Amino acid sequence: MNVAFYLAAAVAVASTAMVITRLNAVHALLYLIVSLLSVALVFFTLGAPFVAALEVIIYAGAIMVLFVFVMMMLNLGPQTTEQERQWLSPKAWSGPTILVAVLLAELVYVLAQEGGQLTSAGSVSPKEVGIALFGPYLLGVELASMVLLAGLVGAYHLGRRDGPEEQRKGGR
Amino acid sequence: MASVPMEHGLMLAGILFALGLVGVLVRRNVIFVLLAIEIMLNAAGLAFVVAGSRWEQPDGQVMFMFVLTMAAAEVSVGLALVLQLYHHFRTLDVDAASKMRG
Protein backbone atom coordinates (compact mmCIF):
# COMPACT_ATOMS: atom_id res chain seq x y z
CA MET A 1 0.00 0.00 0.00
CA ASN A 2 3.02 2.27 0.47
CA VAL A 3 3.78 2.36 -3.25
CA ALA A 4 0.14 3.13 -3.98
CA PHE A 5 0.20 6.11 -1.63
CA TYR A 6 3.30 7.68 -3.13
CA LEU A 7 2.18 7.08 -6.72
CA ALA A 8 -1.23 8.61 -6.05
CA ALA A 9 0.43 11.52 -4.26
CA ALA A 10 2.71 12.13 -7.25
CA VAL A 11 -0.26 12.08 -9.62
CA ALA A 12 -2.13 14.48 -7.34
CA VAL A 13 0.71 16.99 -7.23
CA ALA A 14 1.34 16.75 -10.99
CA SER A 15 -2.30 17.21 -11.95
CA THR A 16 -2.78 20.05 -9.46
CA ALA A 17 0.25 21.82 -10.91
CA MET A 18 -1.36 21.41 -14.33
CA VAL A 19 -4.64 22.90 -13.02
CA ILE A 20 -3.12 26.21 -12.03
CA THR A 21 -1.07 26.58 -15.22
CA ARG A 22 -3.71 25.77 -17.87
CA LEU A 23 -5.04 28.59 -20.02
CA ASN A 24 -8.26 26.84 -20.97
CA ALA A 25 -10.76 26.46 -18.11
CA VAL A 26 -12.09 23.12 -19.37
CA HIS A 27 -8.58 21.67 -19.52
CA ALA A 28 -7.99 22.85 -15.95
CA LEU A 29 -11.26 21.20 -14.93
CA LEU A 30 -10.17 17.88 -16.44
CA TYR A 31 -6.91 18.02 -14.51
CA LEU A 32 -8.73 18.98 -11.31
CA ILE A 33 -10.96 15.90 -11.66
CA VAL A 34 -7.81 13.77 -12.02
CA SER A 35 -6.39 15.46 -8.92
CA LEU A 36 -9.54 14.73 -6.91
CA LEU A 37 -9.58 11.10 -8.04
CA SER A 38 -5.96 10.65 -6.99
CA VAL A 39 -6.66 12.25 -3.61
CA ALA A 40 -9.53 9.76 -3.26
CA LEU A 41 -7.02 6.97 -3.84
CA VAL A 42 -4.77 8.54 -1.20
CA PHE A 43 -7.72 8.43 1.23
CA PHE A 44 -8.25 4.79 0.34
CA THR A 45 -4.63 3.89 1.05
CA LEU A 46 -4.82 5.82 4.33
CA GLY A 47 -7.65 3.55 5.43
CA ALA A 48 -10.59 5.90 4.94
CA PRO A 49 -12.72 4.14 2.30
CA PHE A 50 -15.94 6.01 3.13
CA VAL A 51 -14.37 9.41 2.61
CA ALA A 52 -12.70 8.15 -0.59
CA ALA A 53 -16.13 7.27 -1.96
CA LEU A 54 -17.51 10.65 -0.89
CA GLU A 55 -14.62 12.42 -2.58
CA VAL A 56 -15.41 10.72 -5.89
CA ILE A 57 -19.18 11.12 -5.63
CA ILE A 58 -19.48 14.66 -4.27
CA TYR A 59 -16.27 16.44 -5.29
CA ALA A 60 -15.47 14.81 -8.63
CA GLY A 61 -19.14 14.22 -9.34
CA ALA A 62 -21.43 16.95 -8.10
CA ILE A 63 -19.17 19.97 -7.60
CA MET A 64 -17.30 19.50 -10.88
CA VAL A 65 -20.61 19.11 -12.72
CA LEU A 66 -21.59 22.51 -11.27
CA PHE A 67 -18.42 24.00 -12.75
CA VAL A 68 -19.11 22.39 -16.12
CA PHE A 69 -22.67 23.78 -16.13
CA VAL A 70 -21.45 27.30 -15.41
CA MET A 71 -18.83 27.07 -18.14
CA MET A 72 -21.53 25.92 -20.54
CA MET A 73 -23.65 28.92 -19.61
CA LEU A 74 -20.73 31.31 -20.09
CA ASN A 75 -19.67 29.95 -23.47
CA LEU A 76 -22.78 30.57 -25.53
CA GLY A 77 -21.99 32.03 -28.93
CA PRO A 78 -21.03 31.29 -32.53
CA GLN A 79 -17.45 30.53 -31.57
CA THR A 80 -18.59 27.60 -29.41
CA THR A 81 -18.47 24.99 -32.17
CA GLU A 82 -14.96 26.09 -33.14
CA GLN A 83 -13.98 25.79 -29.48
CA GLU A 84 -15.51 22.32 -29.34
CA ARG A 85 -13.39 21.29 -32.31
CA GLN A 86 -10.29 22.57 -30.57
CA TRP A 87 -11.18 20.88 -27.29
CA LEU A 88 -11.53 17.48 -28.91
CA SER A 89 -7.92 17.50 -30.08
CA PRO A 90 -5.64 14.81 -28.62
CA LYS A 91 -3.56 17.53 -26.96
CA ALA A 92 -6.50 18.34 -24.71
CA TRP A 93 -7.35 14.91 -23.41
CA SER A 94 -4.09 12.98 -23.63
CA GLY A 95 -2.57 14.44 -20.45
CA PRO A 96 -5.51 13.66 -18.14
CA THR A 97 -5.92 10.28 -19.83
CA ILE A 98 -2.32 9.30 -19.08
CA LEU A 99 -2.64 10.37 -15.44
CA VAL A 100 -5.94 8.54 -15.04
CA ALA A 101 -4.39 5.43 -16.63
CA VAL A 102 -1.71 5.56 -13.92
CA LEU A 103 -4.45 5.75 -11.30
CA LEU A 104 -6.37 2.87 -12.87
CA ALA A 105 -3.26 0.67 -12.99
CA GLU A 106 -2.63 1.55 -9.37
CA LEU A 107 -6.22 0.69 -8.38
CA VAL A 108 -5.97 -2.68 -10.12
CA TYR A 109 -2.65 -3.27 -8.35
CA VAL A 110 -4.13 -2.45 -4.95
CA LEU A 111 -7.17 -4.66 -5.54
CA ALA A 112 -5.00 -7.55 -6.71
CA GLN A 113 -2.63 -7.21 -3.79
CA GLU A 114 -5.34 -7.10 -1.18
CA GLY A 115 -6.96 -10.20 -2.62
CA GLY A 116 -10.48 -8.82 -2.60
CA GLN A 117 -10.25 -7.42 0.91
CA LEU A 118 -10.93 -3.76 0.25
CA THR A 119 -10.26 -2.14 3.60
CA SER A 120 -6.85 -2.46 5.16
CA ALA A 121 -6.33 -3.55 8.75
CA GLY A 122 -5.93 -0.12 10.33
CA SER A 123 -8.84 1.49 8.54
CA VAL A 124 -11.78 3.35 10.02
CA SER A 125 -14.99 1.77 8.77
CA PRO A 126 -18.01 3.75 7.55
CA LYS A 127 -19.94 2.40 10.55
CA GLU A 128 -17.61 4.11 13.01
CA VAL A 129 -17.82 7.33 11.00
CA GLY A 130 -21.60 7.19 11.05
CA ILE A 131 -21.71 6.52 14.80
CA ALA A 132 -19.39 9.48 15.43
CA LEU A 133 -21.31 11.69 13.00
CA PHE A 134 -24.72 11.14 14.60
CA GLY A 135 -23.39 10.84 18.14
CA PRO A 136 -21.03 13.54 19.44
CA TYR A 137 -21.16 15.53 16.18
CA LEU A 138 -24.95 15.75 15.88
CA LEU A 139 -24.91 19.51 16.40
CA GLY A 140 -22.34 19.82 13.60
CA VAL A 141 -24.61 17.87 11.26
CA GLU A 142 -27.48 20.25 12.04
CA LEU A 143 -25.23 23.24 11.43
CA ALA A 144 -24.06 21.70 8.14
CA SER A 145 -27.67 21.38 7.04
CA MET A 146 -28.18 25.07 7.90
CA VAL A 147 -25.10 25.96 5.83
CA LEU A 148 -26.45 23.99 2.89
CA LEU A 149 -29.84 25.70 3.20
CA ALA A 150 -28.16 29.12 3.33
CA GLY A 151 -26.09 28.19 0.28
CA LEU A 152 -29.22 27.09 -1.57
CA VAL A 153 -31.10 30.31 -0.77
CA GLY A 154 -28.05 32.45 -1.55
CA ALA A 155 -27.37 30.74 -4.87
CA TYR A 156 -31.03 31.09 -5.85
CA HIS A 157 -31.07 34.76 -4.93
CA LEU A 158 -27.81 35.55 -6.72
CA GLY A 159 -28.50 33.37 -9.74
CA ARG A 160 -31.68 35.13 -10.81
CA ARG A 161 -31.41 36.98 -14.10
CA ASP A 162 -33.42 39.95 -12.82
CA GLY A 163 -31.88 41.17 -9.61
CA PRO A 164 -34.01 43.29 -7.30
CA GLU A 165 -32.19 46.36 -8.68
CA GLU A 166 -33.35 45.76 -12.24
CA GLN A 167 -36.82 44.80 -11.13
CA ARG A 168 -37.22 48.18 -9.48
CA LYS A 169 -35.86 49.94 -12.56
CA GLY A 170 -38.09 48.00 -14.92
CA GLY A 171 -41.13 48.68 -12.75
CA ARG A 172 -42.12 45.02 -12.62
CA MET B 1 -2.77 2.70 7.79
CA ALA B 2 0.39 2.88 9.82
CA SER B 3 2.83 2.00 7.05
CA VAL B 4 2.66 5.48 5.52
CA PRO B 5 4.20 7.99 7.94
CA MET B 6 1.93 10.84 8.92
CA GLU B 7 4.54 13.42 7.93
CA HIS B 8 4.35 12.38 4.29
CA GLY B 9 0.58 12.71 4.22
CA LEU B 10 0.78 16.12 5.83
CA MET B 11 3.53 17.07 3.38
CA LEU B 12 1.23 16.14 0.48
CA ALA B 13 -1.55 18.24 2.01
CA GLY B 14 0.87 21.15 2.40
CA ILE B 15 2.07 20.91 -1.20
CA LEU B 16 -1.48 20.80 -2.52
CA PHE B 17 -2.48 23.75 -0.33
CA ALA B 18 0.53 25.75 -1.53
CA LEU B 19 -0.34 24.99 -5.16
CA GLY B 20 -3.90 26.18 -4.55
CA LEU B 21 -2.63 29.35 -2.88
CA VAL B 22 -0.32 30.04 -5.82
CA GLY B 23 -3.31 29.56 -8.11
CA VAL B 24 -5.39 32.10 -6.17
CA LEU B 25 -2.58 34.64 -6.17
CA VAL B 26 -1.48 34.23 -9.78
CA ARG B 27 -4.68 33.80 -11.77
CA ARG B 28 -7.11 36.62 -12.51
CA ASN B 29 -9.83 34.56 -14.17
CA VAL B 30 -12.48 34.11 -11.48
CA ILE B 31 -13.21 30.52 -12.55
CA PHE B 32 -9.56 29.62 -11.91
CA VAL B 33 -9.68 31.37 -8.56
CA LEU B 34 -12.66 29.21 -7.57
CA LEU B 35 -10.88 26.06 -8.77
CA ALA B 36 -7.82 26.99 -6.70
CA ILE B 37 -10.02 27.56 -3.64
CA GLU B 38 -11.44 24.06 -4.17
CA ILE B 39 -7.86 22.72 -4.25
CA MET B 40 -7.08 24.44 -0.96
CA LEU B 41 -10.24 23.15 0.75
CA ASN B 42 -9.47 19.67 -0.50
CA ALA B 43 -5.93 19.89 0.89
CA ALA B 44 -7.27 20.98 4.28
CA GLY B 45 -9.63 18.01 4.27
CA LEU B 46 -6.74 15.74 3.35
CA ALA B 47 -4.84 16.96 6.41
CA PHE B 48 -7.86 16.09 8.59
CA VAL B 49 -8.11 12.59 7.12
CA VAL B 50 -4.35 12.00 7.53
CA ALA B 51 -4.55 12.98 11.18
CA GLY B 52 -7.66 10.84 11.67
CA SER B 53 -5.97 7.81 10.17
CA ARG B 54 -2.85 8.37 12.27
CA TRP B 55 -4.80 7.78 15.49
CA GLU B 56 -7.41 5.54 13.80
CA GLN B 57 -10.28 7.69 14.99
CA PRO B 58 -13.34 8.62 12.89
CA ASP B 59 -13.17 12.30 13.85
CA GLY B 60 -10.92 13.22 10.93
CA GLN B 61 -13.37 11.78 8.42
CA VAL B 62 -16.26 13.56 10.14
CA MET B 63 -14.37 16.84 9.80
CA PHE B 64 -13.71 16.08 6.14
CA MET B 65 -17.44 15.68 5.60
CA PHE B 66 -18.03 19.10 7.16
CA VAL B 67 -15.35 20.57 4.87
CA LEU B 68 -17.10 18.89 1.93
CA THR B 69 -20.45 20.42 2.94
CA MET B 70 -18.87 23.84 3.27
CA ALA B 71 -17.14 23.49 -0.11
CA ALA B 72 -20.42 22.56 -1.80
CA ALA B 73 -22.24 25.56 -0.31
CA GLU B 74 -19.32 27.86 -1.11
CA VAL B 75 -19.03 26.78 -4.73
CA SER B 76 -22.75 27.11 -5.40
CA VAL B 77 -22.81 30.68 -4.11
CA GLY B 78 -19.47 31.44 -5.81
CA LEU B 79 -20.64 30.20 -9.20
CA ALA B 80 -23.86 32.21 -8.89
CA LEU B 81 -21.67 35.25 -8.23
CA VAL B 82 -19.56 34.37 -11.30
CA LEU B 83 -22.71 34.33 -13.42
CA GLN B 84 -23.74 37.73 -12.05
CA LEU B 85 -20.24 39.12 -12.65
CA TYR B 86 -20.29 37.91 -16.24
CA HIS B 87 -23.80 39.23 -16.71
CA HIS B 88 -22.82 42.72 -15.54
CA PHE B 89 -19.31 43.15 -16.93
CA ARG B 90 -19.10 40.62 -19.83
CA THR B 91 -15.73 39.48 -18.51
CA LEU B 92 -14.38 36.97 -16.00
CA ASP B 93 -11.61 39.27 -14.79
CA VAL B 94 -11.79 39.55 -11.00
CA ASP B 95 -10.37 43.07 -11.17
CA ALA B 96 -13.55 44.15 -12.98
CA ALA B 97 -15.39 43.67 -9.68
CA SER B 98 -13.37 46.54 -8.17
CA LYS B 99 -15.53 48.89 -10.25
CA MET B 100 -18.70 47.73 -8.51
CA ARG B 101 -20.73 50.30 -6.64
CA GLY B 102 -23.31 49.67 -3.96
PDB file of C-alpha atoms in Angstrom, chain B:
ATOM      1  CA  MET B   1      -2.766   2.701   7.794  1.00  0.00           C
ATOM      2  CA  ALA B   2       0.387   2.880   9.818  1.00  0.00           C
ATOM      3  CA  SER B   3       2.829   1.995   7.046  1.00  0.00           C
ATOM      4  CA  VAL B   4       2.656   5.479   5.517  1.00  0.00           C
ATOM      5  CA  PRO B   5       4.204   7.986   7.941  1.00  0.00           C
ATOM      6  CA  MET B   6       1.935  10.844   8.921  1.00  0.00           C
ATOM      7  CA  GLU B   7       4.540  13.419   7.931  1.00  0.00           C
ATOM      8  CA  HIS B   8       4.353  12.377   4.290  1.00  0.00           C
ATOM      9  CA  GLY B   9       0.578  12.708   4.221  1.00  0.00           C
ATOM     10  CA  LEU B  10       0.782  16.122   5.829  1.00  0.00           C
ATOM     11  CA  MET B  11       3.529  17.071   3.376  1.00  0.00           C
ATOM     12  CA  LEU B  12       1.229  16.136   0.483  1.00  0.00           C
ATOM     13  CA  ALA B  13      -1.547  18.244   2.013  1.00  0.00           C
ATOM     14  CA  GLY B  14       0.873  21.154   2.396  1.00  0.00           C
ATOM     15  CA  ILE B  15       2.072  20.911  -1.197  1.00  0.00           C
ATOM     16  CA  LEU B  16      -1.484  20.795  -2.524  1.00  0.00           C
ATOM     17  CA  PHE B  17      -2.480  23.751  -0.331  1.00  0.00           C
ATOM     18  CA  ALA B  18       0.533  25.753  -1.525  1.00  0.00           C
ATOM     19  CA  LEU B  19      -0.341  24.991  -5.158  1.00  0.00           C
ATOM     20  CA  GLY B  20      -3.898  26.185  -4.548  1.00  0.00           C
ATOM     21  CA  LEU B  21      -2.627  29.346  -2.877  1.00  0.00           C
ATOM     22  CA  VAL B  22      -0.324  30.043  -5.817  1.00  0.00           C
ATOM     23  CA  GLY B  23      -3.308  29.558  -8.112  1.00  0.00           C
ATOM     24  CA  VAL B  24      -5.394  32.099  -6.169  1.00  0.00           C
ATOM     25  CA  LEU B  25      -2.578  34.636  -6.166  1.00  0.00           C
ATOM     26  CA  VAL B  26      -1.478  34.228  -9.784  1.00  0.00           C
ATOM     27  CA  ARG B  27      -4.676  33.800 -11.774  1.00  0.00           C
ATOM     28  CA  ARG B  28      -7.113  36.623 -12.505  1.00  0.00           C
ATOM     29  CA  ASN B  29      -9.829  34.562 -14.172  1.00  0.00           C
ATOM     30  CA  VAL B  30     -12.482  34.115 -11.482  1.00  0.00           C
ATOM     31  CA  ILE B  31     -13.207  30.516 -12.552  1.00  0.00           C
ATOM     32  CA  PHE B  32      -9.563  29.616 -11.910  1.00  0.00           C
ATOM     33  CA  VAL B  33      -9.682  31.371  -8.562  1.00  0.00           C
ATOM     34  CA  LEU B  34     -12.657  29.213  -7.571  1.00  0.00           C
ATOM     35  CA  LEU B  35     -10.876  26.061  -8.767  1.00  0.00           C
ATOM     36  CA  ALA B  36      -7.818  26.985  -6.696  1.00  0.00           C
ATOM     37  CA  ILE B  37     -10.023  27.556  -3.640  1.00  0.00           C
ATOM     38  CA  GLU B  38     -11.436  24.064  -4.171  1.00  0.00           C
ATOM     39  CA  ILE B  39      -7.862  22.715  -4.247  1.00  0.00           C
ATOM     40  CA  MET B  40      -7.076  24.443  -0.959  1.00  0.00           C
ATOM     41  CA  LEU B  41     -10.242  23.152   0.753  1.00  0.00           C
ATOM     42  CA  ASN B  42      -9.466  19.674  -0.497  1.00  0.00           C
ATOM     43  CA  ALA B  43      -5.928  19.886   0.892  1.00  0.00           C
ATOM     44  CA  ALA B  44      -7.271  20.977   4.284  1.00  0.00           C
ATOM     45  CA  GLY B  45      -9.633  18.006   4.272  1.00  0.00           C
ATOM     46  CA  LEU B  46      -6.736  15.744   3.350  1.00  0.00           C
ATOM     47  CA  ALA B  47      -4.843  16.965   6.413  1.00  0.00           C
ATOM     48  CA  PHE B  48      -7.859  16.092   8.585  1.00  0.00           C
ATOM     49  CA  VAL B  49      -8.108  12.591   7.120  1.00  0.00           C
ATOM     50  CA  VAL B  50      -4.353  11.999   7.528  1.00  0.00           C
ATOM     51  CA  ALA B  51      -4.550  12.983  11.180  1.00  0.00           C
ATOM     52  CA  GLY B  52      -7.657  10.844  11.674  1.00  0.00           C
ATOM     53  CA  SER B  53      -5.971   7.811  10.168  1.00  0.00           C
ATOM     54  CA  ARG B  54      -2.850   8.375  12.274  1.00  0.00           C
ATOM     55  CA  TRP B  55      -4.804   7.777  15.494  1.00  0.00           C
ATOM     56  CA  GLU B  56      -7.408   5.542  13.796  1.00  0.00           C
ATOM     57  CA  GLN B  57     -10.279   7.693  14.989  1.00  0.00           C
ATOM     58  CA  PRO B  58     -13.340   8.616  12.888  1.00  0.00           C
ATOM     59  CA  ASP B  59     -13.167  12.303  13.845  1.00  0.00           C
ATOM     60  CA  GLY B  60     -10.923  13.223  10.933  1.00  0.00           C
ATOM     61  CA  GLN B  61     -13.365  11.783   8.421  1.00  0.00           C
ATOM     62  CA  VAL B  62     -16.261  13.562  10.139  1.00  0.00           C
ATOM     63  CA  MET B  63     -14.371  16.837   9.802  1.00  0.00           C
ATOM     64  CA  PHE B  64     -13.712  16.083   6.141  1.00  0.00           C
ATOM     65  CA  MET B  65     -17.438  15.684   5.596  1.00  0.00           C
ATOM     66  CA  PHE B  66     -18.029  19.101   7.159  1.00  0.00           C
ATOM     67  CA  VAL B  67     -15.349  20.566   4.871  1.00  0.00           C
ATOM     68  CA  LEU B  68     -17.099  18.890   1.932  1.00  0.00           C
ATOM     69  CA  THR B  69     -20.448  20.421   2.936  1.00  0.00           C
ATOM     70  CA  MET B  70     -18.874  23.842   3.268  1.00  0.00           C
ATOM     71  CA  ALA B  71     -17.145  23.493  -0.106  1.00  0.00           C
ATOM     72  CA  ALA B  72     -20.420  22.556  -1.796  1.00  0.00           C
ATOM     73  CA  ALA B  73     -22.244  25.560  -0.310  1.00  0.00           C
ATOM     74  CA  GLU B  74     -19.316  27.865  -1.110  1.00  0.00           C
ATOM     75  CA  VAL B  75     -19.033  26.776  -4.726  1.00  0.00           C
ATOM     76  CA  SER B  76     -22.755  27.105  -5.405  1.00  0.00           C
ATOM     77  CA  VAL B  77     -22.806  30.684  -4.107  1.00  0.00           C
ATOM     78  CA  GLY B  78     -19.474  31.442  -5.811  1.00  0.00           C
ATOM     79  CA  LEU B  79     -20.640  30.198  -9.198  1.00  0.00           C
ATOM     80  CA  ALA B  80     -23.859  32.206  -8.888  1.00  0.00           C
ATOM     81  CA  LEU B  81     -21.665  35.255  -8.233  1.00  0.00           C
ATOM     82  CA  VAL B  82     -19.564  34.370 -11.302  1.00  0.00           C
ATOM     83  CA  LEU B  83     -22.712  34.333 -13.424  1.00  0.00           C
ATOM     84  CA  GLN B  84     -23.743  37.731 -12.045  1.00  0.00           C
ATOM     85  CA  LEU B  85     -20.245  39.123 -12.649  1.00  0.00           C
ATOM     86  CA  TYR B  86     -20.286  37.912 -16.236  1.00  0.00           C
ATOM     87  CA  HIS B  87     -23.804  39.234 -16.708  1.00  0.00           C
ATOM     88  CA  HIS B  88     -22.817  42.721 -15.537  1.00  0.00           C
ATOM     89  CA  PHE B  89     -19.312  43.146 -16.926  1.00  0.00           C
ATOM     90  CA  ARG B  90     -19.103  40.621 -19.833  1.00  0.00           C
ATOM     91  CA  THR B  91     -15.730  39.484 -18.508  1.00  0.00           C
ATOM     92  CA  LEU B  92     -14.379  36.972 -16.000  1.00  0.00           C
ATOM     93  CA  ASP B  93     -11.606  39.273 -14.786  1.00  0.00           C
ATOM     94  CA  VAL B  94     -11.792  39.548 -10.997  1.00  0.00           C
ATOM     95  CA  ASP B  95     -10.369  43.070 -11.173  1.00  0.00           C
ATOM     96  CA  ALA B  96     -13.554  44.154 -12.978  1.00  0.00           C
ATOM     97  CA  ALA B  97     -15.386  43.667  -9.684  1.00  0.00           C
ATOM     98  CA  SER B  98     -13.373  46.538  -8.175  1.00  0.00           C
ATOM     99  CA  LYS B  99     -15.529  48.885 -10.246  1.00  0.00           C
ATOM    100  CA  MET B 100     -18.695  47.730  -8.507  1.00  0.00           C
ATOM    101  CA  ARG B 101     -20.734  50.296  -6.643  1.00  0.00           C
ATOM    102  CA  GLY B 102     -23.315  49.667  -3.959  1.00  0.00           C
TER     103      GLY B 102
END
